[in-house]
XYZ file of C-alpha atoms in Angstrom:
721
model
C 57.629 -17.670 -69.010
C 60.572 -19.366 -70.755
C 59.642 -19.986 -74.392
C 63.162 -20.334 -75.762
C 62.792 -24.081 -76.324
C 59.792 -23.416 -78.547
C 61.086 -20.406 -80.499
C 64.873 -20.717 -80.670
C 65.076 -23.748 -83.028
C 62.909 -21.985 -85.641
C 63.752 -19.745 -88.577
C 61.813 -16.523 -89.213
C 59.064 -18.052 -91.366
C 58.604 -20.958 -88.956
C 58.343 -18.537 -86.017
C 55.731 -16.530 -87.866
C 53.602 -19.647 -88.367
C 54.082 -20.963 -84.821
C 53.403 -17.735 -82.910
C 50.628 -16.235 -85.054
C 47.351 -15.358 -83.269
C 44.684 -18.053 -83.473
C 43.110 -17.959 -86.925
C 42.733 -20.098 -90.021
C 46.184 -20.626 -91.447
C 47.729 -22.327 -94.455
C 51.409 -23.130 -94.051
C 52.755 -23.773 -97.519
C 55.674 -26.014 -96.609
C 58.192 -26.809 -99.326
C 60.089 -30.095 -99.377
C 62.579 -30.375 -96.516
C 61.438 -27.114 -94.912
C 60.592 -28.485 -91.444
C 56.811 -28.823 -91.574
C 56.612 -31.397 -88.758
C 58.639 -29.080 -86.540
C 56.192 -26.258 -87.244
C 53.176 -28.418 -86.350
C 54.766 -29.660 -83.117
C 55.942 -26.205 -82.028
C 52.582 -24.635 -82.942
C 50.807 -27.089 -80.629
C 53.426 -26.481 -77.916
C 52.927 -22.705 -78.292
C 49.171 -23.029 -77.887
C 49.546 -25.149 -74.755
C 52.431 -23.383 -73.016
C 52.120 -19.785 -74.177
C 48.409 -19.345 -74.898
C 47.373 -21.624 -72.032
C 45.067 -23.937 -73.961
C 44.326 -27.393 -72.602
C 45.954 -30.322 -74.455
C 42.413 -31.793 -74.610
C 41.281 -28.870 -76.779
C 43.688 -29.758 -79.573
C 43.079 -32.117 -82.494
C 45.956 -33.056 -84.813
C 45.421 -35.210 -87.916
C 48.148 -36.992 -89.890
C 48.179 -39.579 -92.672
C 50.301 -42.332 -91.126
C 50.577 -43.912 -87.694
C 54.329 -43.322 -87.854
C 53.816 -39.567 -88.312
C 51.273 -39.477 -85.475
C 53.653 -41.303 -83.127
C 56.512 -38.969 -84.046
C 54.347 -35.901 -83.420
C 53.169 -37.202 -80.053
C 56.710 -38.077 -78.954
C 58.115 -34.683 -79.958
C 55.360 -32.826 -78.102
C 56.083 -34.846 -74.974
C 59.827 -34.143 -75.249
C 59.277 -30.426 -75.871
C 56.777 -29.807 -73.056
C 57.647 -32.651 -70.687
C 53.998 -33.734 -70.539
C 52.110 -36.876 -71.508
C 50.356 -36.652 -74.877
C 48.667 -40.036 -74.637
C 45.235 -38.556 -74.000
C 45.517 -36.020 -76.823
C 43.599 -36.605 -80.045
C 46.598 -37.021 -82.353
C 46.239 -39.650 -85.042
C 45.344 -40.576 -88.602
C 41.996 -39.743 -90.198
C 40.979 -43.384 -89.955
C 42.212 -43.786 -86.389
C 40.386 -40.698 -85.112
C 37.209 -41.592 -87.018
C 37.298 -45.054 -85.425
C 37.729 -43.473 -81.973
C 34.710 -41.253 -82.627
C 32.522 -44.131 -83.798
C 33.416 -46.289 -80.793
C 32.237 -43.507 -78.489
C 28.998 -42.904 -80.401
C 28.224 -46.260 -82.011
C 24.485 -46.023 -81.293
C 24.163 -42.524 -82.784
C 26.164 -43.763 -85.789
C 23.630 -46.624 -86.190
C 26.293 -49.234 -85.477
C 26.367 -52.048 -82.917
C 28.838 -51.408 -80.088
C 30.709 -54.525 -81.181
C 31.134 -53.420 -84.804
C 34.218 -54.873 -86.502
C 36.646 -53.077 -88.816
C 37.613 -54.902 -92.030
C 40.980 -54.452 -93.674
C 41.305 -54.403 -97.465
C 41.696 -58.192 -97.752
C 38.640 -58.851 -95.557
C 36.634 -56.441 -97.669
C 37.650 -58.190 -100.889
C 36.714 -61.611 -99.482
C 33.281 -60.289 -98.501
C 32.716 -58.944 -102.010
C 33.677 -62.335 -103.473
C 31.104 -64.050 -101.230
C 28.482 -61.574 -102.431
C 29.247 -62.524 -106.022
C 27.967 -66.029 -105.400
C 24.631 -64.679 -104.134
C 24.392 -62.361 -107.135
C 25.469 -65.114 -109.598
C 28.241 -62.902 -110.951
C 31.165 -64.192 -112.983
C 34.432 -62.952 -111.451
C 36.106 -63.120 -114.853
C 33.650 -60.559 -116.279
C 33.311 -58.483 -113.094
C 36.635 -58.611 -111.214
C 35.967 -58.258 -107.446
C 38.807 -55.733 -107.101
C 37.036 -53.528 -109.625
C 33.927 -53.539 -107.424
C 36.062 -52.864 -104.335
C 37.679 -49.885 -106.067
C 34.260 -48.595 -107.134
C 32.683 -48.878 -103.665
C 35.597 -47.187 -101.911
C 35.698 -44.458 -104.545
C 32.020 -43.620 -104.002
C 32.490 -43.526 -100.229
C 35.516 -41.252 -100.560
C 33.223 -38.832 -102.366
C 30.575 -39.143 -99.626
C 28.120 -41.021 -101.860
C 25.867 -43.831 -100.610
C 24.210 -46.315 -102.952
C 20.806 -44.781 -102.159
C 22.028 -41.413 -103.467
C 22.917 -42.785 -106.882
C 20.342 -42.629 -109.672
C 19.611 -45.586 -111.915
C 21.244 -45.076 -115.298
C 21.132 -46.766 -118.675
C 24.820 -47.619 -118.388
C 25.123 -51.390 -117.890
C 28.422 -51.126 -115.962
C 27.026 -48.500 -113.581
C 23.864 -50.544 -112.972
C 25.888 -53.630 -112.113
C 28.277 -51.719 -109.819
C 25.321 -50.078 -108.080
C 23.691 -53.472 -107.490
C 26.908 -54.766 -105.914
C 27.251 -51.593 -103.813
C 23.678 -51.937 -102.487
C 24.134 -55.617 -101.614
C 27.473 -54.838 -99.974
C 25.983 -52.067 -97.809
C 23.144 -54.324 -96.704
C 25.380 -57.172 -95.555
C 27.798 -54.778 -93.802
C 24.963 -53.084 -91.895
C 23.404 -56.431 -90.985
C 26.733 -57.890 -89.845
C 28.119 -54.821 -88.092
C 31.117 -54.548 -90.456
C 32.969 -51.336 -91.284
C 35.658 -50.938 -93.974
C 38.310 -48.195 -94.008
C 36.377 -45.881 -96.329
C 33.252 -46.417 -94.216
C 35.069 -45.185 -91.089
C 35.445 -41.730 -92.619
C 32.015 -41.596 -94.253
C 30.210 -42.837 -91.125
C 32.119 -40.386 -88.876
C 31.119 -37.527 -91.184
C 27.470 -38.626 -91.149
C 27.575 -38.941 -87.345
C 28.550 -35.292 -86.940
C 26.300 -34.058 -89.758
C 23.170 -35.825 -88.521
C 23.611 -35.297 -84.763
C 23.764 -31.557 -83.964
C 24.408 -32.096 -80.248
C 27.354 -34.386 -80.915
C 28.726 -31.972 -83.501
C 28.380 -29.035 -81.098
C 30.181 -30.953 -78.346
C 33.247 -31.645 -80.516
C 33.233 -28.161 -81.997
C 33.398 -26.789 -78.457
C 36.014 -29.289 -77.367
C 38.430 -28.986 -80.277
C 39.282 -25.295 -80.279
C 42.338 -25.888 -82.445
C 42.408 -28.310 -85.378
C 45.716 -29.108 -87.108
C 46.195 -31.086 -90.319
C 49.421 -32.454 -91.809
C 49.897 -33.194 -95.557
C 46.732 -31.246 -96.326
C 47.262 -31.570 -100.092
C 46.588 -35.319 -99.753
C 43.090 -34.996 -98.251
C 40.139 -36.350 -100.234
C 36.558 -35.097 -100.469
C 35.146 -36.808 -97.367
C 38.170 -35.950 -95.209
C 37.859 -32.259 -96.030
C 34.084 -32.362 -95.455
C 34.735 -33.879 -91.993
C 37.217 -31.107 -91.164
C 34.758 -28.462 -92.377
C 32.060 -29.745 -90.041
C 34.373 -29.620 -87.031
C 35.540 -26.086 -87.819
C 32.265 -24.683 -89.151
C 32.000 -20.897 -88.730
C 35.306 -20.811 -86.859
C 38.768 -19.775 -87.973
C 40.523 -22.541 -86.067
C 41.862 -24.769 -88.846
C 45.664 -24.835 -89.131
C 46.787 -26.824 -92.181
C 50.255 -27.642 -93.436
C 50.656 -28.745 -97.027
C 52.335 -28.220 -100.365
C 50.448 -27.980 -103.628
C 53.690 -28.922 -105.411
C 53.773 -32.302 -103.635
C 50.230 -33.438 -104.435
C 50.919 -36.767 -106.183
C 48.060 -39.026 -105.077
C 45.223 -37.864 -107.333
C 44.885 -41.442 -108.643
C 43.750 -42.579 -105.199
C 41.339 -39.753 -104.468
C 43.487 -36.914 -103.088
C 42.148 -33.497 -104.085
C 44.702 -30.768 -104.649
C 41.647 -28.518 -105.008
C 41.174 -28.683 -101.222
C 44.020 -26.172 -100.805
C 42.135 -23.721 -103.015
C 38.801 -24.514 -101.316
C 40.383 -23.775 -97.947
C 41.172 -20.236 -99.092
C 37.585 -19.757 -100.238
C 35.929 -21.270 -97.155
C 38.191 -19.390 -94.732
C 38.453 -15.921 -96.280
C 40.265 -14.495 -93.231
C 43.033 -17.069 -93.453
C 46.747 -16.305 -93.315
C 49.350 -17.907 -95.603
C 52.923 -18.533 -94.453
C 55.459 -19.983 -96.885
C 58.291 -22.186 -95.648
C 60.903 -21.916 -98.400
C 64.190 -22.514 -96.623
C 65.246 -26.090 -97.311
C 67.365 -28.044 -94.830
C 67.864 -31.134 -96.983
C 69.225 -30.525 -100.456
C 72.038 -28.584 -102.117
C 71.575 -25.424 -104.151
C 71.902 -27.082 -107.567
C 69.217 -29.663 -106.696
C 66.832 -27.003 -105.410
C 67.364 -24.680 -108.371
C 66.629 -27.545 -110.759
C 63.507 -28.614 -108.844
C 62.247 -25.007 -108.695
C 62.614 -24.537 -112.450
C 60.835 -27.814 -113.248
C 57.804 -27.167 -111.035
C 57.465 -23.609 -112.362
C 56.075 -25.119 -115.574
C 52.869 -26.075 -113.741
C 50.064 -23.528 -113.913
C 47.876 -22.313 -111.042
C 50.496 -22.878 -108.347
C 50.478 -20.844 -105.177
C 54.175 -20.390 -105.818
C 57.296 -20.607 -103.687
C 61.058 -20.761 -104.201
C 63.092 -23.257 -102.206
C 66.527 -22.052 -101.101
C 69.363 -23.207 -98.870
C 72.373 -21.817 -97.057
C 74.393 -25.001 -97.609
C 75.884 -23.976 -100.979
C 75.419 -25.246 -104.531
C 77.078 -28.631 -104.009
C 77.818 -30.999 -106.894
C 76.088 -30.491 -110.248
C 73.324 -32.949 -111.097
C 74.737 -35.841 -113.125
C 72.967 -36.803 -116.356
C 73.756 -40.096 -118.058
C 72.455 -40.951 -121.530
C 72.495 -44.750 -121.651
C 72.458 -46.705 -124.880
C 69.693 -48.970 -123.560
C 68.155 -50.113 -120.262
C 70.930 -52.653 -119.597
C 73.572 -49.956 -120.002
C 71.524 -47.708 -117.695
C 71.422 -50.340 -114.946
C 75.103 -51.167 -115.421
C 76.080 -47.501 -115.039
C 73.986 -46.958 -111.906
C 75.250 -50.103 -110.187
C 78.852 -49.271 -111.079
C 78.422 -45.819 -109.506
C 77.001 -47.476 -106.386
C 79.824 -50.036 -106.246
C 82.413 -47.258 -106.492
C 80.698 -45.187 -103.784
C 80.550 -48.153 -101.403
C 84.178 -49.078 -102.184
C 85.176 -45.541 -101.147
C 83.478 -45.983 -97.780
C 79.923 -44.807 -98.487
C 76.921 -46.446 -96.850
C 74.551 -48.450 -99.068
C 71.522 -47.297 -97.058
C 72.274 -43.704 -98.106
C 71.489 -44.621 -101.723
C 68.108 -44.849 -103.471
C 67.148 -45.821 -107.012
C 63.806 -44.216 -107.896
C 61.696 -45.239 -110.895
C 58.273 -44.403 -112.293
C 57.132 -47.980 -112.929
C 57.654 -51.073 -110.768
C 58.631 -53.034 -113.873
C 61.849 -50.986 -114.131
C 63.244 -52.568 -110.972
C 64.170 -55.869 -112.665
C 67.235 -54.609 -114.537
C 68.656 -52.998 -111.401
C 67.882 -56.035 -109.243
C 69.758 -58.325 -111.631
C 72.810 -56.052 -111.752
C 72.848 -55.606 -107.956
C 72.626 -59.364 -107.430
C 75.422 -59.964 -109.947
C 77.590 -57.426 -108.116
C 76.681 -58.874 -104.676
C 75.286 -55.550 -103.457
C 72.484 -56.027 -100.900
C 69.287 -54.157 -101.713
C 65.700 -53.778 -100.575
C 62.595 -53.033 -102.634
C 60.908 -50.466 -100.412
C 57.169 -50.910 -100.054
C 57.016 -53.725 -102.581
C 58.224 -57.107 -103.749
C 61.214 -58.104 -105.829
C 60.381 -58.626 -109.487
C 60.217 -62.437 -109.473
C 58.293 -62.408 -106.174
C 55.339 -60.431 -107.563
C 52.043 -62.307 -107.832
C 51.482 -61.632 -111.534
C 55.003 -62.835 -112.376
C 54.568 -65.990 -110.280
C 51.271 -66.650 -112.075
C 52.865 -66.354 -115.516
C 55.769 -68.576 -114.446
C 53.261 -71.146 -113.146
C 51.762 -71.444 -116.655
C 55.254 -71.853 -118.098
C 56.054 -74.570 -115.549
C 52.851 -76.423 -116.371
C 53.795 -76.373 -120.049
C 57.083 -78.043 -119.103
C 55.486 -80.338 -116.511
C 51.656 -80.665 -116.467
C 51.876 -82.591 -113.174
C 53.453 -79.700 -111.225
C 50.839 -79.549 -108.439
C 51.998 -76.239 -106.929
C 51.733 -74.458 -110.283
C 48.470 -76.235 -111.139
C 46.847 -75.090 -107.913
C 48.199 -71.563 -108.250
C 46.593 -70.754 -111.604
C 43.720 -73.178 -112.109
C 41.440 -70.322 -111.071
C 43.592 -67.380 -112.230
C 42.136 -65.767 -114.234
C 38.899 -66.727 -112.509
C 37.099 -69.658 -114.117
C 34.279 -70.156 -111.618
C 35.814 -73.189 -109.936
C 34.579 -73.250 -106.360
C 36.609 -73.978 -103.227
C 34.669 -77.201 -102.587
C 35.394 -78.528 -106.083
C 39.103 -77.913 -105.554
C 39.002 -79.546 -102.126
C 37.364 -82.628 -103.660
C 40.134 -82.822 -106.284
C 42.838 -82.529 -103.598
C 41.264 -85.389 -101.608
C 40.917 -87.539 -104.727
C 44.553 -86.893 -105.708
C 45.735 -87.886 -102.246
C 43.586 -91.020 -102.043
C 44.470 -92.236 -105.546
C 48.110 -91.079 -105.401
C 47.603 -88.913 -108.497
C 48.764 -85.476 -109.521
C 46.086 -82.772 -109.466
C 45.901 -82.835 -113.266
C 45.446 -86.605 -113.266
C 42.859 -86.331 -110.506
C 40.861 -83.817 -112.539
C 40.909 -86.062 -115.604
C 39.894 -89.069 -113.475
C 37.043 -87.123 -111.823
C 35.710 -85.931 -115.173
C 35.885 -89.416 -116.681
C 34.051 -90.902 -113.691
C 31.560 -87.966 -113.610
C 32.537 -87.094 -110.037
C 32.305 -83.318 -110.595
C 29.433 -80.978 -111.359
C 29.103 -80.212 -115.072
C 30.110 -76.585 -114.512
C 33.231 -77.386 -112.492
C 34.167 -80.228 -114.827
C 33.926 -78.015 -117.902
C 35.969 -75.272 -116.247
C 38.734 -77.636 -115.108
C 38.925 -79.524 -118.400
C 39.068 -76.148 -120.184
C 42.053 -75.196 -118.039
C 43.915 -78.413 -118.856
C 43.157 -77.910 -122.552
C 44.485 -74.331 -122.331
C 47.812 -75.478 -120.861
C 48.113 -78.195 -123.500
C 47.338 -75.677 -126.247
C 49.951 -73.237 -124.929
C 52.577 -75.983 -124.969
C 51.716 -76.850 -128.576
C 51.640 -73.226 -129.774
C 55.028 -72.408 -128.247
C 56.932 -75.537 -129.248
C 60.173 -74.675 -131.011
C 59.761 -70.903 -130.623
C 62.394 -68.602 -129.077
C 62.003 -68.211 -125.319
C 60.696 -64.643 -125.390
C 57.973 -65.610 -127.880
C 56.935 -68.496 -125.636
C 56.590 -66.121 -122.689
C 54.754 -63.535 -124.782
C 52.211 -66.077 -125.988
C 51.661 -67.372 -122.455
C 51.010 -63.986 -120.827
C 48.595 -63.060 -123.632
C 46.788 -66.359 -124.360
C 46.487 -67.359 -120.677
C 44.257 -64.319 -120.160
C 46.532 -62.769 -117.535
C 47.007 -59.491 -119.429
C 43.268 -58.949 -119.892
C 42.605 -60.098 -116.326
C 44.895 -57.466 -114.819
C 43.766 -54.747 -117.221
C 40.355 -54.997 -115.555
C 41.927 -54.187 -112.182
C 41.284 -50.464 -111.956
C 43.838 -47.911 -110.891
C 47.608 -47.757 -110.729
C 48.019 -51.307 -109.425
C 46.405 -52.922 -112.467
C 48.607 -50.914 -114.839
C 51.700 -51.904 -112.839
C 50.815 -55.610 -113.063
C 50.424 -55.415 -116.844
C 53.760 -53.569 -117.131
C 55.435 -56.263 -115.028
C 54.113 -59.024 -117.299
C 55.420 -57.160 -120.333
C 58.774 -56.781 -118.583
C 58.826 -60.569 -118.075
C 58.796 -60.900 -121.867
C 61.789 -58.539 -122.014
C 63.558 -60.592 -119.329
C 63.102 -63.718 -121.443
C 64.414 -61.922 -124.531
C 67.583 -60.888 -122.680
C 68.121 -64.209 -120.919
C 71.516 -65.805 -121.605
C 71.029 -69.480 -122.372
C 73.989 -71.780 -121.881
C 73.421 -74.537 -124.418
C 76.257 -76.546 -122.937
C 74.755 -76.707 -119.441
C 75.693 -79.903 -117.630
C 72.069 -80.790 -116.873
C 71.175 -80.593 -120.584
C 68.138 -78.437 -119.724
C 66.065 -76.628 -122.333
C 66.117 -72.836 -122.530
C 62.680 -72.690 -120.857
C 63.780 -74.969 -118.007
C 66.930 -72.920 -117.473
C 64.924 -69.683 -117.426
C 62.455 -71.109 -114.894
C 65.362 -72.225 -112.703
C 66.909 -68.756 -112.974
C 63.598 -67.149 -111.903
C 63.209 -69.526 -108.962
C 66.728 -68.852 -107.715
C 66.311 -65.079 -108.002
C 63.007 -65.215 -106.135
C 64.671 -67.330 -103.467
C 67.400 -64.730 -102.902
C 65.752 -62.895 -100.036
C 66.093 -59.154 -100.104
C 67.687 -57.358 -97.199
C 65.539 -56.252 -94.298
C 65.008 -52.655 -93.258
C 67.759 -52.753 -90.627
C 70.551 -53.909 -92.951
C 72.908 -51.610 -94.826
C 71.406 -51.985 -98.301
C 70.523 -49.953 -101.374
C 66.877 -48.843 -101.486
C 64.799 -49.397 -104.647
C 61.356 -47.812 -104.868
C 58.809 -46.038 -107.027
C 58.723 -42.264 -106.972
C 55.361 -42.405 -105.192
C 56.821 -44.559 -102.404
C 59.728 -42.127 -101.934
C 57.583 -39.249 -100.665
C 58.569 -38.289 -97.134
C 62.000 -39.954 -97.375
C 65.490 -38.574 -97.972
C 68.823 -40.024 -99.128
C 72.335 -38.677 -99.614
C 72.540 -40.089 -103.137
C 69.536 -40.518 -105.431
C 69.365 -42.061 -108.896
C 66.202 -41.111 -110.806
C 66.082 -43.483 -113.772
C 64.022 -43.715 -116.945
C 63.825 -39.971 -117.694
C 62.097 -40.507 -121.048
C 58.924 -39.368 -122.759
C 56.304 -42.115 -122.484
C 57.850 -43.496 -119.319
C 58.241 -40.362 -117.201
C 55.973 -38.578 -117.875
C 53.911 -41.677 -118.548
C 52.268 -42.138 -121.921
C 48.779 -41.819 -120.407
C 49.550 -38.390 -118.959
C 51.109 -36.762 -122.013
C 47.773 -35.719 -123.549
C 46.026 -34.895 -120.252
C 47.133 -31.529 -118.792
C 45.924 -32.421 -115.285
C 47.759 -35.741 -115.203
C 50.850 -34.190 -116.774
C 51.019 -31.621 -113.978
C 50.775 -34.392 -111.379
C 53.634 -36.201 -113.132
C 55.678 -32.999 -112.915
C 54.908 -32.750 -109.204
C 56.095 -36.354 -108.906
C 59.360 -35.327 -110.581
C 59.702 -32.447 -108.119
C 59.134 -34.813 -105.183
C 61.731 -37.256 -106.516
C 64.394 -34.602 -107.057
C 63.939 -33.149 -103.577
C 64.572 -36.547 -101.948
C 68.286 -36.057 -102.746
C 70.462 -34.454 -100.091
C 73.944 -34.284 -101.638
C 74.020 -36.010 -105.000
C 71.379 -36.469 -107.699
C 71.852 -38.481 -110.878
C 69.299 -38.566 -113.714
C 69.480 -41.277 -116.374
C 67.653 -42.041 -119.597
C 68.066 -44.615 -122.350
C 68.335 -43.863 -126.042
C 66.609 -47.164 -126.758
C 64.402 -49.180 -124.431
C 62.304 -52.287 -124.821
C 58.817 -51.335 -123.638
C 55.614 -53.348 -123.933
C 57.372 -56.015 -125.949
C 58.893 -53.775 -128.605
C 62.034 -51.738 -129.122
C 61.431 -47.997 -128.645
C 63.661 -44.993 -129.222
C 62.285 -42.383 -126.825
C 63.165 -38.734 -126.475
C 64.649 -37.511 -123.238
C 61.921 -36.445 -120.801
C 60.571 -32.919 -121.072
C 61.288 -32.658 -117.344
C 64.996 -33.074 -118.067
C 64.794 -30.360 -120.702
C 63.177 -28.014 -118.153
C 66.215 -28.151 -115.837
C 68.706 -25.250 -116.172
C 71.851 -26.311 -118.026
C 74.116 -24.694 -115.435
C 72.939 -27.181 -112.793
C 73.702 -30.235 -114.961
C 76.819 -32.189 -115.788
C 76.700 -34.852 -118.502
C 78.723 -37.954 -117.697
C 79.879 -40.829 -119.851
C 81.218 -44.251 -118.980
C 84.879 -44.878 -119.709
C 86.075 -48.102 -121.354
C 83.068 -50.231 -120.458
C 80.638 -49.062 -123.123
C 81.321 -47.441 -126.471
C 78.912 -44.956 -128.015
C 77.083 -45.886 -131.241
C 79.197 -45.232 -134.309
C 78.488 -44.917 -137.997
C 80.803 -46.547 -140.463
C 81.168 -47.204 -144.169
C 82.825 -49.769 -146.316
C 83.531 -53.436 -145.701
C 84.893 -54.626 -142.387
C 87.168 -57.506 -141.695
C 86.935 -59.886 -138.754
C 87.752 -58.267 -135.419
C 89.812 -59.295 -132.480
C 88.111 -59.260 -129.039
C 87.686 -55.767 -127.678
C 87.394 -53.869 -130.990
C 83.664 -54.026 -131.756
C 81.595 -50.840 -131.555
C 77.998 -50.317 -130.546
C 75.708 -50.205 -133.555
C 78.065 -52.360 -135.659
C 76.622 -55.265 -137.693
C 78.238 -58.667 -137.105
C 77.682 -62.291 -138.145
C 77.686 -65.363 -135.887
C 78.161 -68.898 -137.238
C 74.947 -70.195 -135.591
C 72.744 -67.171 -134.855
C 73.257 -65.288 -138.116
C 73.478 -61.502 -138.463
C 72.868 -59.010 -135.668
C 73.711 -55.585 -134.254
C 76.045 -54.937 -131.297
C 74.095 -53.391 -128.406
C 76.531 -53.404 -125.500
C 79.908 -54.576 -124.187
C 81.220 -55.039 -120.706
C 84.194 -56.524 -118.896
C 87.704 -56.899 -120.258
C 90.218 -59.552 -121.235
C 88.969 -63.139 -121.025
C 85.797 -61.939 -119.244
C 84.723 -59.471 -121.916
C 81.136 -60.008 -123.038
C 79.222 -58.600 -125.971
C 75.463 -58.220 -126.360
C 74.011 -58.631 -129.845
C 70.463 -58.322 -131.197
C 70.258 -61.139 -133.761
C 67.589 -60.956 -136.461
C 66.676 -64.622 -136.056
C 66.867 -65.303 -132.318
C 66.733 -61.919 -130.587
C 69.194 -60.563 -128.026
C 72.077 -62.709 -126.765
C 75.074 -62.146 -124.512
C 78.239 -63.912 -125.776
C 81.748 -64.286 -124.373
C 83.767 -62.371 -126.940
C 86.787 -64.683 -126.746
C 84.613 -67.648 -127.828
C 82.005 -65.961 -130.032
C 83.856 -66.248 -133.402
C 82.190 -63.142 -134.801
C 82.953 -61.388 -138.046
C 82.042 -57.893 -139.130
C 79.471 -57.273 -141.858
C 79.624 -54.451 -144.355
C 77.439 -51.417 -143.734
């Protein structure tokens, strides 16, 4: 039998994993070590060498893309069709199981699967029956709660009544939700897994059939499994050593959405005769990158331990750039990208990775200004995000109360209990009377055409917008925006949205305040627009600039979480500061801090040839100026793998000085220097860029905040220290 096609492409550790006798096995696969190859070749070995039927093999992945890739590679390797094989995601395979055994699973044969949006709409309909106020009990909070309980294998009937008011209310929603789903034959994503587990647990004959059929069970990304997924795997492999799992405890970064790194340790307990194979040879990154990543992750306790290595040499040292502030950071990164592309590099080989979505704005603005195409991977551009559009809608209504699009967007955000029918009635009235929506509401209230509840809610909204306009009149732009995001209720509304998404929305709103603070207002604009109007126009134009699609040659922007599984020749990891990365919430929680460190490890190992780490010595976070320390993760990297870089000519470092200073000619101001402007008063120089007639200077004025000025027109004078 010719097995060269299966064995020859593998290194020694991979061969050991692929050709081992059938038994429980944990393949500890480091980043870039060829884990998918091992899974595919293991299955091929079992079919071609050991003679097992393709129908006796079950392979579970986390994405449809990974399942398709695995199926295609098996077909290419063995020249057989893999269409009938059970290779798929947990949800896909659970759905397949339930379709075959709907009656035993106590489901109608025509049961329907709900996506996340369908599930949320159902919960909102339930709220009306339960007379719940969405403002006090956000539907997404209930959705998060229900899915979280299901991921732990917990039904509403299993939960005891408690004295906790929140728990009692969530339990009531959960019970009502289960009842309507069972009555209507509806199944959500979390239910697919829970119901499939219950099907096998409660039907011994069905369980026995699949235990006999699936002689070999394979699992990819095992470190990302949650409680119910592992319980399902345990049932299928009960009392058998036929579970082959590939994972990496150092790449477990999804604890916030239910993944249990503990499952790797449970596997070793539940399968005492298991074998461990470590894949440590890396085929992606250079030696300096791997050495740095190894040293960082070593600071986590309780690891199974491995040391990534490569035969490709050390490569370039890791660049470290200490920016003066976040604008300088973005300027440096984009300049490096521009230079790389000018020298013939491909934009799609470059990624900018950040911890928080809110960080993308600075880089987006600089990329747009430099005409470099980019794509926000797995997310929206800053000004396209729902929470930003909602805040801008309030600002537009302050400028123009008869802006119907903005009125309709936020009249019920945050939720005010205004029903769909009430809004439909207002739309019809506005059309028939040729009124704006605001005017139609006022007319309907005056003529008593609305219910008291709807009328009060709508008049309260109009009063809120009017009050915001009055409170912000004459204030600097950033203070107007700050008041709006706080007094509109948007901040509190999104804080109630549990999980990472709610935190990201709040951070984005706070970044909008920073964007307003840094906005350059041209007082001499031809249209004679106010600063607020100009800012709203700027936001609309930036949102209208469509980002590149996946097929275009463009720079990739993404969060560190979204980067898992990807690789790029050049990677910029930005915001390496205490309080940002690691995040402030994780600093005092050892478990969360270790997950942040694993996230750092994942980010670093995305880089193939060149890695650049940046941090800012000052950064505006949550509406205030901060002066963070460099991240502890940066301090954990060996000095011999790092190379500090500094910008030439464009930005000067902060300087200290004494004595009085005379007026300066353009081009001679230093960062940190105090200056005086005829109109804006005294301020401190933050940044400079450009040269000659195009040279600009950024100053933080005591009276009006941060402004960019053309140095040749600014008429500045130095102020004594």
